[in-house]
Coordinates of C-alpha atoms in Angstrom, one line a residue:
M20 CA -61.3 -70.5 68.7
A21 CA -63.3 -68.0 66.7
L22 CA -63.8 -66.0 69.7
L23 CA -60.4 -66.4 71.0
S24 CA -58.5 -65.0 68.1
P25 CA -60.3 -61.6 67.7
T26 CA -59.4 -61.2 71.5
I27 CA -55.8 -61.9 70.7
L28 CA -56.0 -59.6 67.6
A29 CA -57.3 -56.6 69.7
L30 CA -55.0 -57.4 72.6
R31 CA -51.9 -56.9 70.2
R32 CA -53.2 -53.4 69.9
D33 CA -53.8 -52.8 73.4
P34 CA -52.1 -49.5 74.6
R35 CA -51.6 -51.4 77.9
L36 CA -48.9 -53.5 76.6
L37 CA -46.6 -50.4 76.0
K38 CA -46.7 -49.8 79.8
L39 CA -45.0 -53.1 80.1
P40 CA -41.4 -52.4 78.8
P41 CA -40.4 -50.1 81.7
Y42 CA -40.9 -52.7 84.3
L43 CA -39.6 -55.5 82.0
S44 CA -36.5 -53.3 81.6
T45 CA -36.0 -52.6 85.4
L46 CA -36.2 -56.2 86.0
C47 CA -33.8 -57.4 83.6
V48 CA -31.2 -54.9 85.3
I49 CA -32.1 -56.2 88.7
I50 CA -31.7 -59.7 87.7
G51 CA -28.3 -58.9 86.1
V52 CA -27.1 -57.3 89.4
V53 CA -28.3 -60.1 91.5
W54 CA -26.7 -62.6 89.1
L55 CA -23.4 -61.0 89.7
L56 CA -23.8 -60.8 93.3
L57 CA -24.4 -64.7 93.1
L58 CA -21.3 -65.4 91.6
P59 CA -18.9 -65.5 94.6
L60 CA -21.0 -68.4 95.9
N61 CA -19.5 -72.1 95.6
E62 CA -22.4 -72.8 93.6
Y63 CA -21.4 -70.5 90.9
S64 CA -17.8 -70.3 90.9
R65 CA -15.2 -73.2 90.8
N66 CA -11.7 -74.2 91.9
T67 CA -8.9 -73.2 89.5
Y68 CA -7.0 -76.1 87.6
I69 CA -4.3 -76.6 85.2
S70 CA -5.6 -77.2 81.5
E71 CA -2.3 -77.5 79.7
N72 CA -0.9 -80.7 80.9
A73 CA 2.6 -80.0 79.7
L74 CA 3.2 -77.2 82.1
L75 CA 3.9 -79.7 84.9
P76 CA 3.9 -76.9 87.6
G77 CA 5.9 -77.8 90.7
Q78 CA 7.3 -81.0 89.1
V79 CA 11.0 -80.0 89.0
H80 CA 13.5 -79.5 91.6
T81 CA 14.9 -76.1 91.8
Y82 CA 18.6 -75.4 92.3
F83 CA 18.4 -71.5 92.7
G84 CA 20.2 -70.6 96.1
G85 CA 23.4 -71.0 97.9
S86 CA 26.2 -69.1 96.5
E87 CA 23.6 -67.2 94.5
Q88 CA 22.8 -65.2 97.5
N89 CA 26.0 -63.5 97.5
I90 CA 25.9 -62.6 94.0
W91 CA 22.3 -61.2 94.4
N92 CA 23.8 -59.2 97.5
A93 CA 26.6 -57.8 95.4
Y94 CA 24.2 -57.0 92.7
K95 CA 21.7 -55.2 95.1
H96 CA 24.6 -53.1 96.4
E97 CA 25.4 -51.9 92.9
M98 CA 22.0 -51.3 92.2
R99 CA 21.7 -49.1 95.2
A100 CA 24.8 -47.2 94.2
L101 CA 23.4 -46.3 91.0
A102 CA 20.4 -44.7 92.2
G103 CA 20.0 -41.2 91.2
R104 CA 22.8 -41.6 88.6
P105 CA 21.9 -40.5 84.7
Q106 CA 20.2 -42.9 82.7
E107 CA 23.2 -43.6 80.3
E108 CA 25.5 -44.3 83.1
I109 CA 22.7 -46.9 84.6
S110 CA 22.6 -48.4 81.1
Q111 CA 26.2 -48.9 80.8
E112 CA 26.8 -50.5 84.2
L113 CA 23.9 -53.0 83.4
G114 CA 25.4 -53.8 79.9
K115 CA 28.7 -54.5 81.8
I116 CA 27.1 -57.0 83.9
F117 CA 25.1 -58.7 81.2
R118 CA 28.4 -59.1 79.2
S119 CA 30.2 -60.3 82.0
A120 CA 27.7 -63.2 82.2
G121 CA 28.5 -64.1 78.6
L122 CA 25.1 -62.5 77.3
K123 CA 24.7 -60.4 74.1
V124 CA 23.5 -56.9 75.2
A125 CA 21.4 -54.2 73.4
T126 CA 20.0 -50.8 74.3
Q127 CA 16.8 -48.9 73.0
K128 CA 15.9 -45.2 73.4
Y129 CA 12.5 -44.1 73.3
E130 CA 10.5 -40.8 74.0
F131 CA 6.9 -40.3 74.4
H132 CA 4.7 -36.9 74.6
A133 CA 1.4 -36.8 76.3
A134 CA -0.3 -33.9 78.2
G135 CA 2.7 -31.7 77.5
N136 CA 5.3 -33.8 79.5
T137 CA 8.0 -36.1 77.9
Y138 CA 8.5 -39.5 79.0
Q139 CA 12.0 -40.7 77.8
G140 CA 14.4 -43.3 78.8
E141 CA 16.6 -46.2 77.6
N142 CA 15.7 -50.0 77.8
V143 CA 18.7 -52.5 78.5
Y144 CA 18.2 -56.2 77.4
S145 CA 20.1 -59.1 76.5
I146 CA 19.3 -62.6 75.1
L147 CA 20.1 -65.9 76.3
H148 CA 20.0 -68.4 73.2
A149 CA 18.6 -71.8 74.0
P150 CA 21.0 -74.4 73.6
R151 CA 18.4 -76.9 72.4
G152 CA 16.4 -74.4 70.5
D153 CA 16.5 -72.7 67.1
A154 CA 15.4 -69.4 68.3
T155 CA 11.8 -69.5 67.1
E156 CA 10.5 -69.0 70.6
A157 CA 11.3 -66.9 73.6
I158 CA 10.3 -66.1 77.2
V159 CA 10.9 -62.5 78.6
L160 CA 12.0 -61.8 82.5
V161 CA 11.3 -58.2 83.1
A162 CA 12.2 -56.0 85.8
A163 CA 11.5 -52.0 86.0
W164 CA 13.9 -49.7 87.6
W165 CA 11.1 -47.8 89.2
N166 CA 7.8 -49.9 89.9
M167 CA 4.3 -48.8 89.7
D168 CA 4.4 -47.3 93.2
G169 CA 7.4 -45.1 92.4
E170 CA 9.8 -47.3 94.4
L171 CA 13.2 -48.5 93.4
N172 CA 13.1 -52.0 92.6
Q173 CA 16.7 -52.8 93.7
G174 CA 15.8 -56.1 94.8
G175 CA 13.9 -57.1 91.8
V176 CA 16.5 -55.7 89.4
A177 CA 19.2 -57.6 91.4
L178 CA 17.3 -60.9 91.3
V179 CA 16.7 -60.5 87.7
L180 CA 20.4 -60.1 87.1
T181 CA 21.3 -63.2 89.2
L182 CA 18.8 -65.1 87.4
A183 CA 20.1 -64.2 84.1
R184 CA 23.8 -65.3 85.1
Y185 CA 22.1 -68.4 87.0
F186 CA 20.2 -69.5 83.8
K187 CA 23.4 -69.0 81.6
K188 CA 24.8 -72.3 83.4
W189 CA 22.0 -74.4 82.3
S190 CA 21.7 -76.3 79.0
L191 CA 18.1 -77.5 79.3
W192 CA 16.4 -74.6 77.7
S193 CA 14.6 -75.2 74.5
K194 CA 13.2 -71.4 74.4
D195 CA 15.4 -68.2 74.2
I196 CA 15.2 -66.2 77.4
I197 CA 15.3 -62.3 77.0
I198 CA 16.1 -60.4 80.2
L199 CA 14.8 -56.7 80.0
I200 CA 15.4 -54.1 82.3
T201 CA 13.4 -50.8 81.7
P202 CA 13.7 -47.4 83.4
D203 CA 9.9 -47.1 84.3
S204 CA 6.7 -49.6 84.5
I205 CA 4.7 -48.6 81.7
A206 CA 6.7 -46.4 78.9
G207 CA 9.7 -48.7 78.8
P208 CA 8.0 -52.0 78.4
Q209 CA 5.5 -50.5 76.0
A210 CA 8.2 -49.1 73.9
W211 CA 10.2 -52.2 73.8
V212 CA 7.4 -54.5 73.0
D213 CA 6.2 -52.3 70.0
A214 CA 9.7 -52.4 68.7
Y215 CA 9.9 -56.0 69.1
H216 CA 6.7 -56.6 66.9
D217 CA 7.7 -53.7 64.3
A218 CA 4.7 -51.6 65.8
H219 CA 6.8 -48.7 67.0
S220 CA 6.8 -45.1 65.5
P221 CA 10.6 -44.2 64.8
P222 CA 12.4 -42.0 65.5
S223 CA 10.6 -41.5 68.7
V224 CA 11.2 -45.1 69.6
A225 CA 14.1 -46.8 68.3
S226 CA 14.2 -50.2 66.7
L227 CA 15.6 -53.1 68.5
P228 CA 19.1 -54.2 67.1
L229 CA 18.6 -57.9 68.7
K230 CA 15.7 -60.1 68.5
S231 CA 14.6 -63.6 69.0
G232 CA 11.6 -65.8 68.2
A233 CA 7.9 -65.4 69.2
L234 CA 7.2 -64.4 72.8
Q235 CA 5.5 -67.2 74.6
G236 CA 5.3 -65.5 78.0
A237 CA 6.7 -62.8 80.2
I238 CA 7.1 -62.6 83.9
V239 CA 7.8 -59.4 85.7
V240 CA 9.8 -59.1 89.0
D241 CA 9.1 -56.4 91.8
N242 CA 10.7 -56.5 94.9
A243 CA 11.3 -53.0 96.5
L244 CA 11.5 -54.2 100.0
N245 CA 14.8 -54.1 102.4
Q246 CA 13.9 -57.2 104.2
R247 CA 12.2 -60.9 103.8
F248 CA 8.7 -60.8 102.5
E249 CA 5.5 -62.5 103.5
S250 CA 3.7 -63.6 100.3
L251 CA 3.6 -62.9 96.5
H252 CA 1.2 -60.4 95.1
I253 CA 0.1 -61.4 91.5
T254 CA -1.0 -58.6 89.1
Y255 CA -2.5 -59.8 86.1
D256 CA -4.7 -57.0 84.6
G257 CA -3.8 -55.9 81.0
I258 CA -4.6 -52.8 79.0
N259 CA -8.3 -52.4 77.9
G260 CA -9.3 -55.4 80.2
Q261 CA -7.1 -58.1 78.5
L262 CA -6.3 -60.7 80.7
P263 CA -3.5 -63.4 80.2
N264 CA -4.2 -67.2 79.8
L265 CA -5.5 -68.6 83.1
D266 CA -3.0 -71.4 83.0
L267 CA 0.2 -69.0 83.6
F268 CA -1.8 -67.4 86.7
N269 CA -2.6 -71.0 87.9
T270 CA 1.0 -72.1 87.2
A271 CA 2.6 -69.2 89.5
V272 CA -0.1 -69.9 92.3
S273 CA 0.6 -73.6 92.2
I274 CA 4.5 -73.3 92.2
A275 CA 4.4 -70.5 94.9
S276 CA 1.8 -71.9 97.4
G277 CA 2.1 -75.5 96.4
Q278 CA 5.8 -76.1 95.8
M279 CA 7.3 -73.2 97.7
G280 CA 5.0 -72.8 100.5
I281 CA 4.7 -68.9 99.9
G282 CA 1.1 -67.5 100.2
V283 CA -0.4 -65.4 97.2
S284 CA -2.8 -62.5 96.9
L285 CA -4.4 -60.6 94.3
Q286 CA -6.2 -57.2 93.7
R287 CA -4.5 -56.0 96.8
M288 CA -6.5 -58.4 99.2
W289 CA -3.5 -59.0 101.6
K290 CA -5.5 -61.1 103.9
H291 CA -8.2 -63.4 102.4
G292 CA -10.4 -65.7 104.7
D293 CA -12.2 -66.8 101.6
T294 CA -15.7 -65.6 102.9
Y295 CA -18.2 -64.5 100.5
R296 CA -17.7 -60.8 101.4
E297 CA -13.9 -61.1 100.7
R298 CA -14.5 -63.1 97.5
L299 CA -17.0 -60.3 96.4
T300 CA -14.5 -57.5 97.2
T301 CA -11.8 -59.4 95.3
M302 CA -14.2 -59.7 92.4
L303 CA -15.4 -56.0 92.5
R304 CA -11.8 -54.7 92.5
G305 CA -10.9 -56.7 89.8
M306 CA -13.9 -55.5 87.6
T307 CA -12.9 -51.9 88.6
S308 CA -9.4 -52.3 87.4
Q309 CA -10.4 -54.3 84.1
G310 CA -13.2 -51.6 83.5
L311 CA -10.8 -48.9 83.9
G312 CA -8.3 -50.7 81.3
H313 CA -5.4 -48.9 82.5
A314 CA -1.9 -50.3 82.7
S315 CA -1.3 -52.2 86.0
G316 CA 2.3 -53.0 85.6
P317 CA 5.2 -53.7 83.0
H318 CA 3.2 -57.0 82.0
S319 CA 0.3 -54.9 80.7
S320 CA 2.2 -53.8 77.7
F321 CA 2.5 -57.5 76.5
M322 CA -1.1 -58.4 76.6
P323 CA -2.1 -56.5 73.2
Y324 CA 0.4 -58.7 71.6
H325 CA -1.4 -61.9 72.9
V326 CA 1.7 -62.6 75.0
D327 CA 0.7 -63.9 78.3
A328 CA 2.4 -61.9 81.3
I329 CA 1.9 -61.4 85.2
T330 CA 3.9 -59.6 87.7
L331 CA 5.2 -61.0 90.9
T332 CA 5.4 -58.5 93.7
A333 CA 7.1 -59.3 97.2
V334 CA 4.7 -57.8 99.9
G335 CA 4.4 -57.8 103.8
L336 CA 7.1 -58.8 106.3
G337 CA 7.8 -62.3 106.6
W338 CA 10.4 -65.2 106.7
H339 CA 10.7 -65.8 102.8
D340 CA 14.1 -64.6 101.2
E341 CA 15.0 -63.5 97.5
M342 CA 16.2 -67.0 97.1
A343 CA 12.9 -68.3 97.5
M344 CA 11.2 -65.7 94.9
G345 CA 14.1 -66.8 92.5
R346 CA 13.1 -70.4 93.0
V347 CA 9.3 -69.5 92.2
I348 CA 10.6 -67.9 88.9
E349 CA 12.9 -70.6 87.9
S350 CA 10.1 -73.2 88.4
I351 CA 7.8 -71.0 86.3
F352 CA 10.3 -70.4 83.5
R353 CA 10.9 -74.3 83.5
S354 CA 7.1 -75.1 83.2
L355 CA 7.0 -72.5 80.3
N356 CA 10.3 -74.3 78.7
N357 CA 8.1 -77.5 78.5
I358 CA 5.4 -76.3 76.3
M359 CA 5.4 -76.9 72.5
E360 CA 2.9 -74.3 71.7
H361 CA 1.1 -70.9 72.9
L362 CA -0.8 -71.1 75.8
H363 CA -4.6 -71.7 74.6
Q364 CA -6.5 -74.5 76.4
S365 CA -7.3 -72.4 79.5
F366 CA -9.6 -69.3 79.7
F367 CA -8.8 -66.0 78.4
F368 CA -11.9 -64.6 79.8
Y369 CA -12.5 -64.9 83.8
I370 CA -13.1 -63.3 87.0
L371 CA -11.1 -64.3 89.8
M372 CA -12.5 -64.5 93.3
Q373 CA -9.3 -65.4 95.3
A374 CA -5.8 -67.2 94.1
N375 CA -7.8 -70.6 93.7
R376 CA -11.4 -69.4 92.6
F377 CA -12.6 -68.2 89.4
V378 CA -15.8 -67.9 87.0
S379 CA -15.5 -68.3 83.6
I380 CA -17.0 -66.3 80.9
G381 CA -19.9 -68.5 80.5
T382 CA -21.4 -67.9 83.9
Y383 CA -20.8 -64.2 84.3
L384 CA -21.7 -62.8 80.8
P385 CA -25.3 -63.4 81.1
S386 CA -25.3 -60.5 83.9
A387 CA -24.0 -57.9 81.6
M388 CA -26.3 -59.1 78.7
L389 CA -29.4 -58.6 80.8
V390 CA -28.0 -55.1 81.5
A391 CA -27.7 -54.5 78.1
V392 CA -31.0 -56.2 76.6
N393 CA -32.9 -53.5 79.0
F394 CA -32.1 -50.9 76.5
S395 CA -33.1 -52.9 73.3
I396 CA -36.5 -53.7 75.0
M397 CA -37.2 -49.8 75.4
A398 CA -36.0 -49.1 71.9
I399 CA -38.5 -51.6 70.4
A400 CA -41.3 -50.1 72.6
L401 CA -40.6 -46.9 71.3
W402 CA -40.3 -48.1 67.7
I403 CA -43.8 -49.3 68.1
Q404 CA -45.0 -46.4 69.8
S405 CA -43.6 -44.1 66.8
G406 CA -45.8 -46.1 64.4
R407 CA -49.0 -45.4 66.0
P408 CA -51.1 -42.0 65.6
P409 CA -51.4 -40.0 68.6
K410 CA -54.5 -40.2 70.6
T411 CA -57.2 -37.7 69.7
K412 CA -59.7 -36.5 72.3
V413 CA -63.4 -36.8 70.9
A414 CA -65.4 -33.8 71.6
I415 CA -68.8 -34.4 73.2
P416 CA -71.6 -32.3 72.4
K417 CA -73.4 -30.6 75.1
S418 CA -76.8 -31.8 73.8
S419 CA -75.5 -35.6 73.9
K420 CA -75.0 -37.3 77.3
K421 CA -72.9 -40.0 75.4
A422 CA -69.7 -39.9 73.5
P423 CA -69.9 -40.8 69.8
K424 CA -69.2 -44.4 68.9
P425 CA -65.6 -44.6 67.3
E426 CA -65.4 -46.0 63.8
V427 CA -64.9 -49.6 63.5
V428 CA -63.4 -51.9 61.1
V429 CA -64.4 -55.5 60.5
V430 CA -61.4 -58.0 60.0
K431 CA -61.8 -61.2 58.6
H432 CA -59.3 -64.2 58.6
G433 CA -60.5 -67.6 57.2
D434 CA -63.9 -68.3 59.4
M435 CA -62.6 -66.0 62.3
T436 CA -63.9 -62.3 62.4
A437 CA -62.9 -59.4 64.8
I438 CA -64.3 -56.0 65.0
I439 CA -61.4 -53.5 65.7
P440 CA -61.6 -49.7 66.1
K441 CA -60.4 -48.0 63.0
Q442 CA -58.0 -45.8 65.0
E443 CA -56.1 -48.9 66.3
L444 CA -55.2 -50.1 62.8
A445 CA -53.9 -46.7 61.7
V446 CA -50.3 -46.6 61.0
V447 CA -48.2 -43.6 60.8
E448 CA -45.3 -43.6 58.5
R449 CA -42.1 -43.2 60.2
Q450 CA -39.6 -40.3 59.1
L451 CA -36.3 -41.8 59.7
F452 CA -33.7 -39.2 58.0
L453 CA -33.7 -36.6 60.6
P454 CA -33.5 -38.8 63.7
M455 CA -30.8 -40.8 62.0
I456 CA -28.8 -37.8 61.0
Y457 CA -29.3 -36.5 64.7
V458 CA -27.9 -39.4 66.4
L459 CA -25.0 -39.8 64.0
G460 CA -24.2 -36.2 64.6
L461 CA -24.3 -36.8 68.3
H462 CA -21.7 -39.4 68.2
F463 CA -19.4 -37.3 66.1
I464 CA -19.6 -34.7 68.7
G465 CA -18.4 -37.1 71.1
V466 CA -14.9 -36.8 69.3
V467 CA -14.3 -33.0 70.5
P468 CA -13.8 -33.9 74.3
L469 CA -11.5 -36.9 73.3
Y470 CA -9.4 -34.4 71.1
I471 CA -9.5 -31.7 74.1
F472 CA -8.6 -34.2 76.9
N473 CA -5.7 -35.9 74.9
N474 CA -4.1 -32.6 73.6
T475 CA -4.5 -30.4 76.8
T476 CA -1.2 -29.7 79.1
Q477 CA -1.2 -31.2 82.5
A478 CA -1.7 -27.9 84.2
N479 CA -4.8 -27.3 82.5
L480 CA -6.4 -30.6 82.6
S481 CA -8.4 -30.1 85.9
Q482 CA -9.8 -26.8 84.4
A483 CA -10.7 -28.3 81.2
L484 CA -12.6 -31.2 82.8
Y485 CA -14.6 -28.5 85.1
I486 CA -15.4 -26.5 82.0
F487 CA -16.6 -29.4 80.0
T488 CA -18.7 -30.5 83.0
V489 CA -20.4 -27.1 83.1
S490 CA -20.7 -27.3 79.2
N491 CA -22.2 -30.7 79.3
L492 CA -25.0 -29.3 81.4
L493 CA -26.0 -26.8 79.0
L494 CA -25.5 -28.8 75.7
P495 CA -28.6 -30.7 75.6
T496 CA -30.9 -27.8 76.2
I497 CA -28.7 -25.7 73.4
L498 CA -29.0 -28.9 71.0
S499 CA -32.7 -29.2 71.8
T500 CA -33.5 -25.4 71.2
L501 CA -31.7 -25.6 67.8
L502 CA -33.4 -28.8 66.5
D503 CA -36.6 -27.3 67.5
R504 CA -35.9 -24.0 65.6
Y505 CA -34.4 -25.3 62.4
A506 CA -35.8 -28.9 62.0
S507 CA -39.3 -28.7 64.0
P508 CA -39.2 -32.5 64.6
T509 CA -42.6 -34.1 65.3
H510 CA -43.3 -36.0 68.1
H511 CA -42.9 -39.4 66.3
Q512 CA -39.3 -38.1 65.4
R513 CA -38.6 -37.7 69.0
L514 CA -39.5 -41.0 69.6
L515 CA -37.3 -42.4 66.9
I516 CA -34.4 -40.4 68.2
K517 CA -34.8 -42.0 71.6
C518 CA -35.5 -45.3 69.8
F519 CA -32.1 -45.2 67.9
S520 CA -30.3 -44.2 70.7
L521 CA -31.2 -46.8 73.0
L522 CA -31.1 -49.3 70.1
L523 CA -27.2 -48.4 69.4
L524 CA -26.4 -48.5 73.3
G525 CA -27.9 -51.7 73.8
M526 CA -26.0 -53.3 70.7
F527 CA -22.8 -51.5 71.7
L528 CA -23.0 -52.9 75.3
A529 CA -23.7 -56.4 74.3
T530 CA -20.7 -56.3 71.8
L531 CA -18.6 -54.5 74.5
A532 CA -19.4 -57.2 77.0
T533 CA -17.5 -60.0 75.0
L534 CA -14.3 -58.0 75.1
N535 CA -14.4 -56.1 78.4
F536 CA -17.2 -57.5 80.6
S537 CA -16.4 -55.2 83.3
L538 CA -16.5 -52.1 81.4
A539 CA -19.9 -52.9 79.9
F540 CA -21.5 -53.7 83.1
L541 CA -20.6 -50.5 84.7
I542 CA -21.4 -48.4 81.6
G543 CA -24.8 -50.4 81.4
L544 CA -25.7 -49.8 85.1
L545 CA -24.6 -45.8 84.8
A546 CA -26.8 -45.4 81.5
F547 CA -29.7 -47.3 82.8
P548 CA -31.8 -44.3 83.8
L549 CA -31.6 -43.4 80.2
S550 CA -34.0 -46.4 79.5
I551 CA -36.5 -45.1 82.4
F552 CA -36.1 -41.2 82.4
G553 CA -36.0 -38.9 79.3
V554 CA -38.4 -41.1 77.3
P555 CA -40.8 -38.8 75.4
P556 CA -44.4 -39.2 76.6
S557 CA -47.0 -41.4 74.6
N558 CA -49.1 -38.0 74.0
P559 CA -47.7 -34.9 72.0
P560 CA -46.1 -32.4 74.2
E561 CA -49.0 -29.8 73.6
E562 CA -51.6 -32.0 75.5
D563 CA -49.5 -32.9 78.6
S564 CA -46.7 -30.2 78.8
K565 CA -48.8 -28.5 81.4
S566 CA -49.3 -31.3 83.7
P567 CA -47.4 -31.0 87.2
L568 CA -46.6 -34.5 87.0
T569 CA -44.8 -34.3 83.6
L570 CA -42.8 -31.0 84.8
A571 CA -41.7 -32.7 87.9
T572 CA -40.7 -35.9 85.8
T573 CA -38.9 -33.8 83.3
I574 CA -36.9 -32.0 86.1
L575 CA -36.2 -35.4 88.0
S576 CA -34.6 -37.0 84.7
S577 CA -33.0 -34.1 83.8
V578 CA -31.0 -33.9 87.3
V579 CA -30.4 -37.8 87.3
L580 CA -29.3 -38.0 83.7
H581 CA -26.7 -35.2 84.4
S582 CA -25.7 -36.6 87.7
L583 CA -24.5 -39.8 85.9
S584 CA -22.7 -38.1 82.8
P585 CA -19.0 -39.3 82.7
P586 CA -17.4 -36.1 83.8
V587 CA -19.8 -35.7 86.9
V588 CA -19.1 -39.4 87.8
L589 CA -15.4 -38.9 87.3
A590 CA -15.3 -35.8 89.6
A591 CA -17.3 -37.6 92.3
V592 CA -15.3 -40.7 92.3
C593 CA -12.2 -38.7 92.5
Y594 CA -13.5 -36.8 95.4
Y595 CA -14.6 -39.8 97.2
S596 CA -11.3 -41.7 96.7
G597 CA -9.1 -39.0 97.4
V598 CA -7.5 -39.0 94.0
S599 CA -6.6 -36.0 92.1
V600 CA -8.6 -35.3 89.0
E601 CA -5.4 -33.9 87.3
E602 CA -3.7 -37.3 87.8
V603 CA -6.5 -39.4 86.7
M604 CA -6.8 -37.3 83.2
L605 CA -3.1 -37.4 83.1
Q606 CA -3.0 -41.1 83.1
A607 CA -5.8 -41.2 80.8
A608 CA -4.1 -39.2 78.1
F609 CA -0.8 -41.0 78.9
G610 CA -2.6 -44.3 78.2
W611 CA -4.0 -43.2 75.0
E612 CA -0.9 -41.8 73.5
V613 CA 1.3 -44.8 74.9
S614 CA -0.6 -47.7 75.3
G615 CA -3.5 -47.5 73.3
L616 CA -6.2 -47.1 76.1
W617 CA -9.8 -46.9 74.6
T618 CA -11.6 -46.2 77.8
Q619 CA -11.8 -42.6 76.8
P620 CA -13.2 -42.9 73.2
V621 CA -15.7 -45.5 74.8
Y622 CA -17.1 -43.0 77.2
G623 CA -16.6 -39.8 74.6
V624 CA -18.0 -41.5 71.4
G625 CA -20.0 -44.2 72.8
V626 CA -21.9 -43.1 76.0
L627 CA -21.5 -39.2 76.2
P628 CA -23.8 -38.9 73.2
W629 CA -26.8 -41.0 74.7
I630 CA -26.9 -38.6 77.7
E631 CA -26.9 -35.6 75.8

């Protein structure tokens, strides 16, 4: 024991230990990626199930059909005639239809401004008061006049109007039913749900003259087809990666596929053979949509207010008619009418592989945490390195053939003794003020692109992005030159700058992973080179700056880091997918102004400073 302890004490100061963190960091990222790729397997995913027993999906007999088909045809003919008419005329006609069904009607005007464009319209809604309720809870049935693909949702609006008339006949409802018709799929629903919760900004968004109780759920109907459909596509992604309670999704799938015999698809996987590749594709598409955080339909506007919502879209050419879709909606509303409290028993954090297969947060979260912890490992290594004195070369006299022996110190601990070189026990006092100020300053600089892109007109968005991309290539060199000229940081202060940056990045991603797993995982992979490249050498620059290997490493790290910066990645992805950069930037600015999208500040204030 007396011989082993000095060895361990000496090993603690062994410089070879500082060579392990890069390999350990890389290993964590590799394990995290492999972990994610294993999720589609049966051993790591499981079948979906209903947690809330009161829902009783598919346990009721639906009566929608028969003469309702003629009413739907008449409404569809009226909607087609109203296409292209002024918004006020459309609102008046919809109001007449609601009043003829014996429902209370109200309208709401709104106006948003984003990227120099104006988005305005008028929502029309009515409230069916529950005969057996006390107006404390409500369910929302929504249809947008224009769907997310820019198509006229004539079948969906006609079906919602028909269902409103049909629901009025029944006295079984214990919750109010709100029927909402919006001019578009994002701005209109957002204005209405904001005003419903008194979170709007008058006078640009008008207040609601009619209200009901707490919203328990929302179902959006989208049917722009002029034919019978093959299956129902369920869209469930919310703003900033929020998801509805899994019980709502499972209820819709159970009713559509189990009770009605209608196929169900998600993430635009029209044909799903339940193979590993198709599960992986569905999972990656869902992660991409969640990571972007954009509104994927009218249902997304309800998510920030903890209102579970999904969109049902009729797709394909098949033999199912509108009455079958109406019976699905009727059965879903009957299930939601059964519950006595808000959906809470099932998962709010999950990844779907197909309609009947999912992975919960406890299974997929470690993959993002492993990616995040690699930055913390490198930060700890840099912190230790910053407290050690630089290695000094000992000059060997020409007359001597051997190098002089280093000074040693005898360390005693109880009955144990160790002989340690004096240099290994030396500790450098860390100067923290400059590194902390510099890192915090970089994060404040990240506000500049956020302000520019959200206040630039649509015509100048592409030019602004390209100018910022070029500026971003020069900014690190400019900041480094200014730092050397006016602050003259020491080698250890440079280590601390990198240490604080990686430490904050690791903490940031670990926190973000619990809110938006997909965004945290994506940022972690793109920022991983930060923990490998760009790390200051263990020796001061004066000693090895002339080394060809050091010069090559510096050039390579600069190229890699600039290639993975947010503006470069955005331009590359837009080019590869064939999407206009201007359109992406417009949607981002619109999401920031209207939906409260925080993907831009995450990249601008959170990621960009570390790359600089």
